[in-house]
Amino acid sequence: MRRSAAVFCGATVVLAGTLTAVPANASASQSANTVQAAAAKVAWKKCATDDYPTLQCASVKVPLNYAKPGGKKITLALSRVPHTSKTYQGPLLVNPGGPGGSGLTLAGFVASSLPKKVAAQYDVVGFDPRGVGKSKPALDCKPGYFNPVRPDSVPSTSAIEKANLSRAQSFAKACGTKYKDVLPYINTISAVKDLDSIRKALGAKKINYFGYSYGTYLGAVYAKLYPQRVRRLVLDSIVDPTGVWYEDNLDQDYAFDKRHKALMAWIAKYDSTYKLGTDPAKIEAKWYAMRAALAKKPAGGKVGASELEDTFLPGGYYNGYWPYLAEAFAAYVNKGDADPLVEAYENFAAIDSSGDNGYSVYASVQCRDAAWPRDWKKWTKDNWAVYKKAPFMAWNNAWYNAPCAFWPTKSLKPVNVANSKLPPVLLFQATDDAATPYQGGVTVHKLLKNSSLVVEQGGGNHGISLSGNTCLDKYLATYLTNGKVPRGKGKVDAVCKKLPDPKPQAAQQSSAQSTLSTAPETAATNGDTLHGILGFRG
């Protein structure tokens, strides 16, 4: 259930064009012949938007199966904001995570969010990984899989458990039937080989790479397989590569429960606004009472217990959503008004066709990347154990990943990303990140010998650079300018203070026309824009 910002950039196969790629090691004086050789591989065309007026789009064809490079080809959609400076540092490939996230819009965001002097030195290149968005084929295993109202996520009865199991099995079967010839090649290693195909198409000897969330694992695996091709590497909100993917998802559950409690504590600070009380534990009890009521009578025929969890899940990724979630919570509890809750669901959690596509790729990659338990008894034991300590997301997350228990393709082995062959690498991690818990950053810092870890102390957001923290962004700008990273004496190389938590929104309309409907679009900060692009579950 990965929601992300709309993809504004269309990518099409273009046989000829005047906009050309320049090799990463190129200078302004390089021969026209070299430039033309690269240009023959990628032909860019304008696809400007109001937000990103210099955005360009293109596509490249790559093998479906790299073991048979002469066989069937698939298409990858690309976007680019070209460099404008005489000093050119090559392509900076960006990825928003997922797996299943579209990176086309992210190129425009990164280029416009970096200091102008820094962005001007790079071709900032976004891409839709294989199976995603504008790339072809784009997967959609079972349209409408998340349509409301789904069974309660907590399998408190055998009937509820059977209903959820049936859904998971049907999704896995639909993917296997619809994409039998494609599924074996939707995985991280194939995506990494696509990255190198993009590098070649751009005419670059080396790439710079900037990835968020799952994009950190993608980048680390690329660095493992092609260390000689890495010029600079930035990883933000870091996946623990030693837990791919079953253990990582269990670890998430504890962290998301902690973030949910942080939201309850924040609401308690503003009792004068929300009137839900001053005791976080009692407020949390009211939330679970609301959940129980919605399990019996879904709000607006749309928001049952599972959909309520989906709606509040984004608050674990980004605290900018807290005021809107708190308003909806308070309206339901204090006034019996479910309209704001329904609108919050529609804005933050409802799945459209792009979400169906994102989830199809998410499941395809995660289920193929690594072994998952095939015995449902193992899932039951582990998730009930988690639920007892961290109930907020435990079973919701379990069912999200449950198709992997029935996946039609065999699993690969996770990649050991340990690496001593890289130039300096810059890592960003918030201590209270729920989607990629802190240990992931610590682990990758140890595994990547020449890396530096910059920590946002007390921060709980997922995706922390280019989201308003000037301390973090200074380290990023310095690194992209000259390759220099901070070096500390301890386990952490630099620490930045977290940004302040949000404050309640000014009282506005209490009807369904509340600020909920416009919050993501009218918010002025980079954080709101970034988290709209990164989406959730990624």
Coordinates of C-alpha atoms in Angstrom, one line a residue:
M1 CA 0.0 0.0 0.0
R2 CA 2.5 2.5 -1.1
R3 CA 1.0 5.9 -1.8
S4 CA 3.1 8.4 -3.6
A5 CA 2.7 11.7 -5.4
A6 CA 1.3 11.7 -8.9
V7 CA 3.9 11.1 -11.7
F8 CA 3.8 14.2 -13.8
C9 CA 6.5 13.1 -16.3
G10 CA 5.6 10.9 -19.2
A11 CA 8.4 8.8 -20.7
T12 CA 8.3 7.5 -24.2
V13 CA 10.6 5.8 -26.6
V14 CA 12.1 8.5 -28.8
L15 CA 14.1 7.6 -31.9
A16 CA 15.7 11.0 -32.4
G17 CA 16.2 14.1 -30.3
T18 CA 18.3 17.1 -29.8
L19 CA 18.7 16.8 -26.0
T20 CA 21.6 14.6 -25.2
A21 CA 23.2 12.8 -22.3
V22 CA 26.8 13.7 -21.4
P23 CA 29.3 11.2 -19.9
A24 CA 29.9 11.5 -16.2
N25 CA 33.6 12.0 -16.7
A26 CA 33.0 14.6 -19.4
S27 CA 34.3 18.1 -19.4
A28 CA 33.1 21.0 -21.6
S29 CA 36.0 20.4 -23.9
Q30 CA 35.3 16.7 -24.7
S31 CA 34.8 15.8 -28.3
A32 CA 31.5 15.9 -30.0
N33 CA 31.9 12.4 -31.1
T34 CA 32.0 11.1 -27.5
V35 CA 28.9 13.0 -26.7
Q36 CA 27.0 11.8 -29.8
A37 CA 27.9 8.2 -28.9
A38 CA 26.2 8.6 -25.6
A39 CA 23.3 10.5 -27.1
A40 CA 22.5 7.7 -29.4
K41 CA 21.5 5.6 -26.4
V42 CA 19.1 8.0 -24.6
A43 CA 17.0 10.6 -26.4
W44 CA 15.5 13.2 -24.1
K45 CA 12.3 15.2 -24.7
K46 CA 10.8 17.9 -22.7
C47 CA 8.1 16.9 -20.1
A48 CA 8.1 20.1 -18.0
T49 CA 5.6 20.7 -15.2
D50 CA 4.8 23.8 -13.3
D51 CA 6.9 22.7 -10.4
Y52 CA 9.8 21.3 -12.5
P53 CA 10.0 23.4 -15.7
T54 CA 13.3 21.9 -16.9
L55 CA 12.3 18.3 -16.5
Q56 CA 13.0 16.0 -19.4
C57 CA 11.9 12.4 -20.1
A58 CA 13.2 9.4 -22.0
S59 CA 13.2 5.6 -21.9
V60 CA 15.7 2.8 -22.3
K61 CA 15.3 -0.9 -23.2
V62 CA 16.9 -3.5 -21.1
P63 CA 16.8 -7.3 -21.0
L64 CA 14.1 -8.9 -19.0
N65 CA 16.5 -11.7 -18.2
Y66 CA 20.2 -10.6 -18.0
A67 CA 21.3 -14.2 -18.4
K68 CA 19.8 -13.9 -21.9
P69 CA 20.7 -10.4 -23.0
G70 CA 19.5 -11.0 -26.6
G71 CA 16.1 -12.1 -25.4
K72 CA 12.9 -10.3 -24.5
K73 CA 13.3 -6.6 -23.7
I74 CA 11.4 -4.4 -21.2
T75 CA 11.3 -0.6 -21.1
L76 CA 12.5 1.7 -18.2
A77 CA 11.1 5.2 -17.9
L78 CA 13.6 7.9 -17.1
S79 CA 13.4 11.6 -16.1
R80 CA 16.2 14.2 -15.9
V81 CA 16.9 17.7 -14.8
P82 CA 20.1 18.5 -16.7
H83 CA 23.1 20.2 -15.3
T84 CA 23.7 23.9 -16.1
S85 CA 27.2 24.5 -14.6
K86 CA 30.5 24.3 -16.5
T87 CA 31.6 22.0 -13.6
Y88 CA 29.9 18.7 -14.4
Q89 CA 30.0 15.9 -11.9
G90 CA 27.9 13.3 -13.8
P91 CA 24.5 11.8 -13.3
L92 CA 22.9 11.6 -9.9
L93 CA 20.4 8.8 -9.9
V94 CA 17.7 9.1 -7.3
N95 CA 15.3 6.5 -6.0
P96 CA 12.4 7.0 -3.5
G97 CA 12.2 3.4 -2.2
G98 CA 9.3 1.0 -2.1
P99 CA 10.1 -1.4 -3.7
G100 CA 7.5 -0.2 -6.2
G101 CA 8.0 3.6 -5.9
S102 CA 8.2 5.8 -9.0
G103 CA 11.3 8.0 -9.1
L104 CA 10.3 10.3 -12.0
T105 CA 9.0 13.1 -9.9
L106 CA 11.8 12.7 -7.4
A107 CA 14.4 13.9 -9.9
G108 CA 12.6 17.3 -10.1
F109 CA 12.3 17.5 -6.3
V110 CA 15.9 16.7 -5.6
A111 CA 17.2 19.1 -8.2
S112 CA 15.0 21.9 -6.9
S113 CA 15.7 21.2 -3.2
L114 CA 19.5 21.1 -3.4
P115 CA 21.4 24.4 -3.3
K116 CA 21.4 25.7 -6.9
K117 CA 25.2 25.7 -7.2
V118 CA 25.2 22.0 -6.2
A119 CA 22.2 20.8 -8.4
A120 CA 23.7 22.7 -11.3
Q121 CA 26.7 20.3 -11.4
Y122 CA 24.6 17.2 -11.8
D123 CA 22.2 15.6 -14.2
V124 CA 19.6 14.5 -11.6
V125 CA 18.1 11.4 -13.1
G126 CA 15.0 9.6 -11.8
F127 CA 13.7 6.3 -13.0
D128 CA 10.8 3.9 -12.7
P129 CA 12.3 0.5 -11.8
R130 CA 11.2 -2.5 -13.8
G131 CA 7.5 -3.1 -13.4
V132 CA 6.8 0.3 -12.0
G133 CA 4.7 3.3 -13.3
K134 CA 5.7 4.4 -16.7
S135 CA 8.0 1.5 -17.3
K136 CA 6.7 -1.4 -19.4
P137 CA 5.3 -3.8 -18.5
A138 CA 3.8 -2.2 -15.4
L139 CA 2.5 -4.8 -13.0
D140 CA -1.0 -4.8 -11.5
C141 CA -1.7 -8.3 -10.2
K142 CA -5.1 -7.8 -8.8
P143 CA -6.8 -4.4 -9.3
G144 CA -8.8 -3.3 -6.3
Y145 CA -7.0 -5.6 -3.9
F146 CA -7.2 -3.0 -1.1
N147 CA -10.8 -1.8 -1.8
P148 CA -12.7 -1.3 1.5
V149 CA -13.9 -2.8 3.6
R150 CA -11.4 -5.5 4.2
P151 CA -11.5 -8.1 7.0
D152 CA -10.3 -7.0 10.4
S153 CA -6.5 -7.4 10.4
V154 CA -6.5 -9.0 13.8
P155 CA -7.4 -12.7 13.3
S156 CA -9.4 -12.9 16.5
T157 CA -11.6 -15.7 15.0
S158 CA -10.8 -18.5 12.7
A159 CA -13.3 -17.0 10.2
I160 CA -11.4 -13.7 10.1
E161 CA -8.1 -15.5 9.7
K162 CA -9.4 -17.7 6.8
A163 CA -10.8 -14.6 5.1
N164 CA -7.4 -12.8 5.2
L165 CA -5.6 -16.0 4.2
S166 CA -7.9 -16.4 1.2
R167 CA -7.1 -12.8 0.1
A168 CA -3.3 -13.3 0.4
Q169 CA -3.5 -16.6 -1.5
S170 CA -5.6 -15.1 -4.2
F171 CA -3.2 -12.2 -4.7
A172 CA -0.2 -14.5 -5.0
K173 CA -2.1 -16.7 -7.5
A174 CA -3.2 -13.7 -9.6
C175 CA 0.4 -12.5 -9.9
G176 CA 1.6 -16.0 -10.8
T177 CA -1.1 -16.4 -13.5
K178 CA -0.9 -12.9 -15.0
Y179 CA 2.9 -12.4 -14.9
K180 CA 4.2 -16.0 -15.0
D181 CA 7.0 -15.1 -17.4
V182 CA 7.9 -11.8 -15.7
L183 CA 7.9 -12.5 -11.9
P184 CA 11.2 -14.4 -11.8
Y185 CA 12.9 -11.2 -12.9
I186 CA 11.2 -8.7 -10.6
N187 CA 13.8 -8.5 -7.9
T188 CA 16.5 -6.3 -6.5
I189 CA 19.4 -7.9 -8.3
S190 CA 17.7 -7.4 -11.7
A191 CA 16.9 -3.8 -10.7
V192 CA 20.6 -3.3 -9.8
K193 CA 21.6 -4.5 -13.3
D194 CA 19.0 -2.1 -14.7
L195 CA 20.9 0.7 -12.9
D196 CA 24.0 -0.3 -14.6
S197 CA 22.2 -0.4 -17.9
I198 CA 21.1 3.1 -17.3
R199 CA 24.6 4.1 -16.5
K200 CA 25.8 2.7 -19.8
A201 CA 23.0 4.4 -21.7
L202 CA 23.9 7.7 -20.1
G203 CA 27.5 7.2 -21.3
A204 CA 28.9 7.5 -17.7
K205 CA 31.8 5.6 -16.4
K206 CA 30.5 6.0 -12.9
I207 CA 27.3 7.1 -11.2
N208 CA 26.4 9.1 -8.2
Y209 CA 23.4 7.6 -6.3
F210 CA 21.0 9.0 -3.8
G211 CA 18.4 6.6 -2.4
Y212 CA 15.7 6.7 0.4
S213 CA 14.3 3.7 2.3
Y214 CA 14.3 0.6 0.1
G215 CA 16.4 2.7 -2.3
T216 CA 19.2 2.4 0.3
Y217 CA 19.2 -1.4 -0.1
L218 CA 19.1 -1.0 -3.9
G219 CA 22.1 1.4 -3.7
A220 CA 24.0 -0.9 -1.4
V221 CA 23.5 -3.9 -3.6
Y222 CA 24.6 -1.9 -6.6
A223 CA 27.7 -0.8 -4.8
K224 CA 28.4 -4.5 -3.9
L225 CA 28.1 -5.7 -7.5
Y226 CA 29.6 -2.7 -9.2
P227 CA 31.9 -1.0 -6.6
Q228 CA 34.1 0.4 -9.4
R229 CA 31.1 2.2 -10.9
V230 CA 30.3 4.2 -7.7
R231 CA 31.5 7.8 -7.5
R232 CA 29.3 9.0 -4.7
L233 CA 26.7 7.2 -2.6
V234 CA 24.0 8.8 -0.3
L235 CA 21.7 6.5 1.7
D236 CA 18.9 8.0 3.7
S237 CA 16.6 6.0 6.1
I238 CA 18.5 2.8 5.8
V239 CA 17.2 -0.7 5.4
D240 CA 18.9 -3.4 7.6
P241 CA 20.3 -5.7 4.9
T242 CA 20.7 -8.5 7.5
G243 CA 17.0 -8.8 8.0
V244 CA 15.8 -8.9 4.4
W245 CA 12.8 -9.2 4.4
Y246 CA 10.8 -11.2 7.0
E247 CA 12.8 -10.1 10.1
D248 CA 12.9 -6.4 8.9
N249 CA 9.1 -6.4 8.8
L250 CA 8.8 -7.8 12.3
D251 CA 11.2 -5.1 13.5
Q252 CA 9.1 -2.4 11.9
D253 CA 6.1 -3.4 14.0
Y254 CA 7.8 -2.5 17.3
A255 CA 9.0 0.8 15.9
F256 CA 5.6 1.8 14.4
D257 CA 3.9 1.0 17.7
K258 CA 6.3 3.4 19.4
R259 CA 5.6 6.1 16.8
H260 CA 1.8 5.6 17.3
K261 CA 2.4 6.2 21.0
A262 CA 4.4 9.3 20.2
L263 CA 1.3 10.6 18.3
M264 CA -0.9 9.9 21.3
A265 CA 1.6 11.8 23.6
W266 CA 1.5 14.7 21.1
I267 CA -2.3 14.8 21.2
A268 CA -2.2 14.8 25.0
K269 CA -0.1 18.0 24.9
Y270 CA -2.9 19.8 23.0
D271 CA -5.9 18.8 25.0
S272 CA -7.2 22.4 24.6
T273 CA -7.5 21.7 20.9
Y274 CA -8.5 18.1 20.6
K275 CA -10.2 17.5 24.0
L276 CA -9.1 13.9 24.1
G277 CA -7.4 14.1 27.5
T278 CA -4.0 14.7 28.9
D279 CA -3.0 11.1 29.5
P280 CA -1.4 9.4 26.5
A281 CA -2.4 5.9 27.6
K282 CA -6.0 6.9 28.0
I283 CA -6.0 8.6 24.6
E284 CA -4.6 5.4 23.1
A285 CA -7.4 3.4 24.8
K286 CA -9.9 5.8 23.1
W287 CA -8.1 5.1 19.7
Y288 CA -8.5 1.3 20.2
A289 CA -12.1 1.8 21.2
M290 CA -12.7 3.7 18.0
R291 CA -11.0 0.9 16.1
A292 CA -13.4 -1.7 17.8
A293 CA -16.4 0.5 16.9
L294 CA -15.3 0.8 13.3
A295 CA -14.8 -3.0 13.1
K296 CA -18.5 -3.3 13.8
K297 CA -19.7 -0.3 11.8
P298 CA -17.3 1.1 9.2
A299 CA -17.4 4.8 8.8
G300 CA -19.0 5.9 5.6
G301 CA -19.0 2.3 4.5
K302 CA -15.3 2.7 3.9
V303 CA -13.3 2.9 7.1
G304 CA -13.3 -0.3 9.0
A305 CA -10.6 -1.5 11.5
S306 CA -8.0 -2.3 8.8
E307 CA -8.7 0.9 6.9
L308 CA -8.3 2.9 10.2
E309 CA -4.8 1.4 10.6
D310 CA -4.0 2.3 7.0
T311 CA -5.1 5.8 7.7
F312 CA -2.9 6.3 10.8
L313 CA 0.1 4.5 9.4
P314 CA 1.3 7.6 7.5
G315 CA 1.7 9.3 10.9
G316 CA 4.4 6.8 11.6
Y317 CA 6.3 7.9 8.5
Y318 CA 5.9 11.6 8.9
N319 CA 4.7 13.7 11.8
G320 CA 3.4 16.4 9.4
Y321 CA 0.3 14.3 9.2
W322 CA -0.4 14.3 12.9
P323 CA -2.6 17.4 13.1
Y324 CA -5.0 16.1 10.4
L325 CA -5.1 12.6 12.0
A326 CA -5.7 14.1 15.4
E327 CA -8.6 16.3 14.0
A328 CA -10.3 13.2 12.5
F329 CA -9.8 11.2 15.7
A330 CA -11.3 13.9 17.8
A331 CA -14.2 14.5 15.5
Y332 CA -15.2 10.9 15.7
V333 CA -14.7 10.4 19.4
N334 CA -16.1 13.8 20.6
K335 CA -18.8 14.5 18.1
G336 CA -19.6 11.2 16.5
D337 CA -18.6 12.9 13.2
A338 CA -17.0 10.3 10.9
D339 CA -16.7 12.6 7.8
P340 CA -13.2 13.8 8.7
L341 CA -12.1 10.2 9.3
V342 CA -13.4 9.1 5.9
E343 CA -11.7 12.1 4.2
A344 CA -8.4 11.3 6.0
Y345 CA -8.7 7.7 4.7
E346 CA -9.3 9.0 1.2
N347 CA -6.4 11.4 1.3
F348 CA -3.8 9.3 3.1
A349 CA -4.7 5.6 2.6
A350 CA -7.0 4.9 -0.3
I351 CA -5.4 3.0 -3.1
D352 CA -5.7 3.9 -6.7
S353 CA -4.3 2.2 -9.8
S354 CA -0.8 3.5 -9.2
G355 CA -1.0 2.1 -5.6
D356 CA -2.1 -1.2 -7.0
N357 CA 0.9 -1.1 -9.3
G358 CA 3.2 -0.1 -6.5
Y359 CA 2.0 -2.9 -4.2
S360 CA 2.3 -5.5 -7.0
V361 CA 5.9 -4.6 -7.5
Y362 CA 6.5 -4.4 -3.7
A363 CA 5.2 -7.9 -3.2
S364 CA 7.0 -9.2 -6.3
V365 CA 10.4 -7.9 -5.2
Q366 CA 10.2 -8.7 -1.5
C367 CA 8.8 -12.2 -2.1
R368 CA 11.5 -13.0 -4.7
D369 CA 14.4 -11.4 -3.0
A370 CA 14.7 -13.7 0.0
A371 CA 13.1 -16.7 1.7
W372 CA 9.9 -16.3 3.6
P373 CA 8.3 -18.9 5.9
R374 CA 6.0 -21.1 3.9
D375 CA 4.4 -22.6 7.0
W376 CA 1.6 -20.2 8.1
K377 CA 2.0 -21.5 11.7
K378 CA 5.4 -19.7 11.8
W379 CA 3.7 -16.4 10.8
T380 CA 0.9 -17.0 13.4
K381 CA 3.4 -17.6 16.2
D382 CA 5.6 -14.7 15.4
N383 CA 2.9 -12.1 14.8
W384 CA 0.9 -12.9 17.9
A385 CA 4.1 -12.6 19.9
V386 CA 4.7 -9.1 18.4
Y387 CA 1.0 -8.1 18.8
K388 CA 1.1 -8.7 22.5
K389 CA 3.9 -6.1 22.8
A390 CA 3.2 -3.8 19.8
P391 CA -0.4 -4.2 18.6
F392 CA -0.8 -1.1 16.4
M393 CA 0.6 -2.5 13.1
A394 CA 1.6 -6.1 13.8
W395 CA -1.2 -7.9 12.0
N396 CA -1.8 -5.2 9.4
N397 CA 1.8 -5.6 8.3
A398 CA 1.6 -9.3 8.4
W399 CA -1.3 -9.5 6.0
Y400 CA 0.4 -6.9 3.8
N401 CA 3.3 -9.3 3.3
A402 CA 1.3 -12.5 3.6
P403 CA 1.3 -13.3 -0.2
C404 CA 5.0 -14.1 0.2
A405 CA 4.0 -17.3 2.1
F406 CA 2.3 -18.5 -1.1
W407 CA 4.5 -16.8 -3.7
P408 CA 4.7 -18.7 -7.0
T409 CA 8.4 -18.1 -7.6
K410 CA 11.4 -19.5 -5.8
S411 CA 13.3 -17.2 -3.5
L412 CA 16.8 -15.8 -4.1
K413 CA 19.3 -15.2 -1.3
P414 CA 19.8 -11.7 0.2
V415 CA 23.0 -9.9 -0.8
N416 CA 25.8 -9.4 1.7
V417 CA 26.5 -5.7 1.1
A418 CA 29.7 -5.6 3.2
N419 CA 32.1 -3.4 1.1
S420 CA 35.6 -2.1 1.5
K421 CA 36.0 -0.9 -2.1
L422 CA 34.0 2.2 -2.1
P423 CA 34.9 5.9 -1.9
P424 CA 33.4 7.8 1.1
V425 CA 29.7 7.1 1.5
L426 CA 27.2 9.4 3.3
L427 CA 24.5 7.8 5.5
F428 CA 21.5 9.5 7.1
Q429 CA 19.4 8.0 9.9
A430 CA 16.8 9.2 12.4
T431 CA 17.0 7.5 15.8
D432 CA 13.2 6.9 16.0
D433 CA 12.5 6.1 12.4
A434 CA 9.7 3.4 12.3
A435 CA 9.9 2.2 8.7
T436 CA 13.6 1.6 8.8
P437 CA 14.6 1.4 12.4
Y438 CA 17.8 2.9 13.7
Q439 CA 19.7 -0.3 13.8
G440 CA 19.7 -0.4 10.0
G441 CA 21.8 2.7 9.8
V442 CA 24.2 1.3 12.4
T443 CA 24.6 -2.0 10.6
V444 CA 25.2 -0.5 7.2
H445 CA 27.7 1.9 8.7
K446 CA 29.7 -1.1 9.9
L447 CA 29.3 -3.0 6.7
L448 CA 30.4 -0.1 4.4
K449 CA 34.0 0.5 5.5
N450 CA 34.4 4.0 4.2
S451 CA 31.0 5.3 5.3
S452 CA 30.0 8.2 7.6
L453 CA 26.8 8.1 9.6
V454 CA 24.9 11.4 10.3
V455 CA 22.1 10.9 12.8
E456 CA 19.0 13.0 13.5
Q457 CA 18.8 12.6 17.3
G458 CA 15.2 12.1 18.4
G459 CA 13.8 12.3 14.9
G460 CA 11.0 9.9 14.0
N461 CA 10.4 10.8 10.3
H462 CA 11.3 8.5 7.5
G463 CA 13.3 10.3 4.9
I464 CA 15.2 13.2 6.6
S465 CA 17.4 14.9 4.2
L466 CA 16.0 17.6 1.9
S467 CA 13.0 17.9 4.2
G468 CA 13.8 21.1 6.1
N469 CA 16.6 20.1 8.5
T470 CA 19.4 22.6 7.5
C471 CA 22.0 20.7 9.6
L472 CA 21.5 17.5 7.7
D473 CA 21.3 19.3 4.3
K474 CA 24.6 21.0 4.9
Y475 CA 26.4 17.6 5.1
L476 CA 24.6 16.5 2.0
A477 CA 25.5 19.7 0.0
T478 CA 29.1 19.4 1.1
Y479 CA 29.4 15.8 0.1
L480 CA 27.8 16.4 -3.3
T481 CA 30.1 19.4 -3.9
N482 CA 33.5 17.9 -3.0
G483 CA 33.0 14.3 -1.7
K484 CA 33.9 15.2 1.9
V485 CA 32.1 13.5 4.7
P486 CA 32.2 14.1 8.5
R487 CA 34.5 11.9 10.5
G488 CA 33.7 11.3 14.2
K489 CA 35.5 9.4 16.9
G490 CA 32.6 7.3 18.0
K491 CA 30.1 5.1 16.3
V492 CA 28.3 8.2 14.8
D493 CA 30.2 10.7 12.8
A494 CA 27.8 13.7 13.2
V495 CA 24.6 14.5 15.1
C496 CA 21.8 16.9 14.1
K497 CA 18.9 18.0 16.3
K498 CA 15.5 16.9 15.1
L499 CA 13.0 19.4 13.7
P500 CA 10.3 20.6 16.1
D501 CA 7.1 18.6 16.1
P502 CA 4.1 20.2 14.3
K503 CA 1.5 22.3 16.0
P504 CA -2.2 21.9 15.7
Q505 CA -3.9 23.5 12.7
A506 CA -6.0 26.5 13.2
A507 CA -9.6 25.6 13.7
Q508 CA -11.3 25.5 10.3
Q509 CA -14.4 23.9 8.9
S510 CA -15.6 20.8 10.8
S511 CA -17.3 19.3 7.8
A512 CA -15.9 17.0 5.2
Q513 CA -14.5 20.2 3.5
S514 CA -11.8 20.5 6.3
T515 CA -8.1 21.1 5.8
L516 CA -7.7 17.4 5.4
S517 CA -8.5 17.6 1.7
T518 CA -5.9 20.1 0.9
A519 CA -3.1 19.5 3.5
P520 CA -0.7 17.6 1.2
E521 CA -1.1 20.1 -1.7
T522 CA -0.9 23.4 0.2
A523 CA 1.8 22.6 2.7
A524 CA 4.7 24.8 2.2
T525 CA 7.6 22.8 3.5
N526 CA 9.9 20.5 1.7
G527 CA 9.0 17.8 4.2
D528 CA 5.4 17.6 3.0
T529 CA 6.5 17.5 -0.6
L530 CA 9.1 14.8 0.0
H531 CA 6.8 12.6 2.0
G532 CA 4.2 12.8 -0.7
I533 CA 6.7 11.5 -3.1
L534 CA 8.2 8.8 -0.8
G535 CA 4.8 7.5 0.1
F536 CA 4.2 4.8 2.7
R537 CA 5.2 1.2 3.2
G538 CA 8.5 2.0 1.5

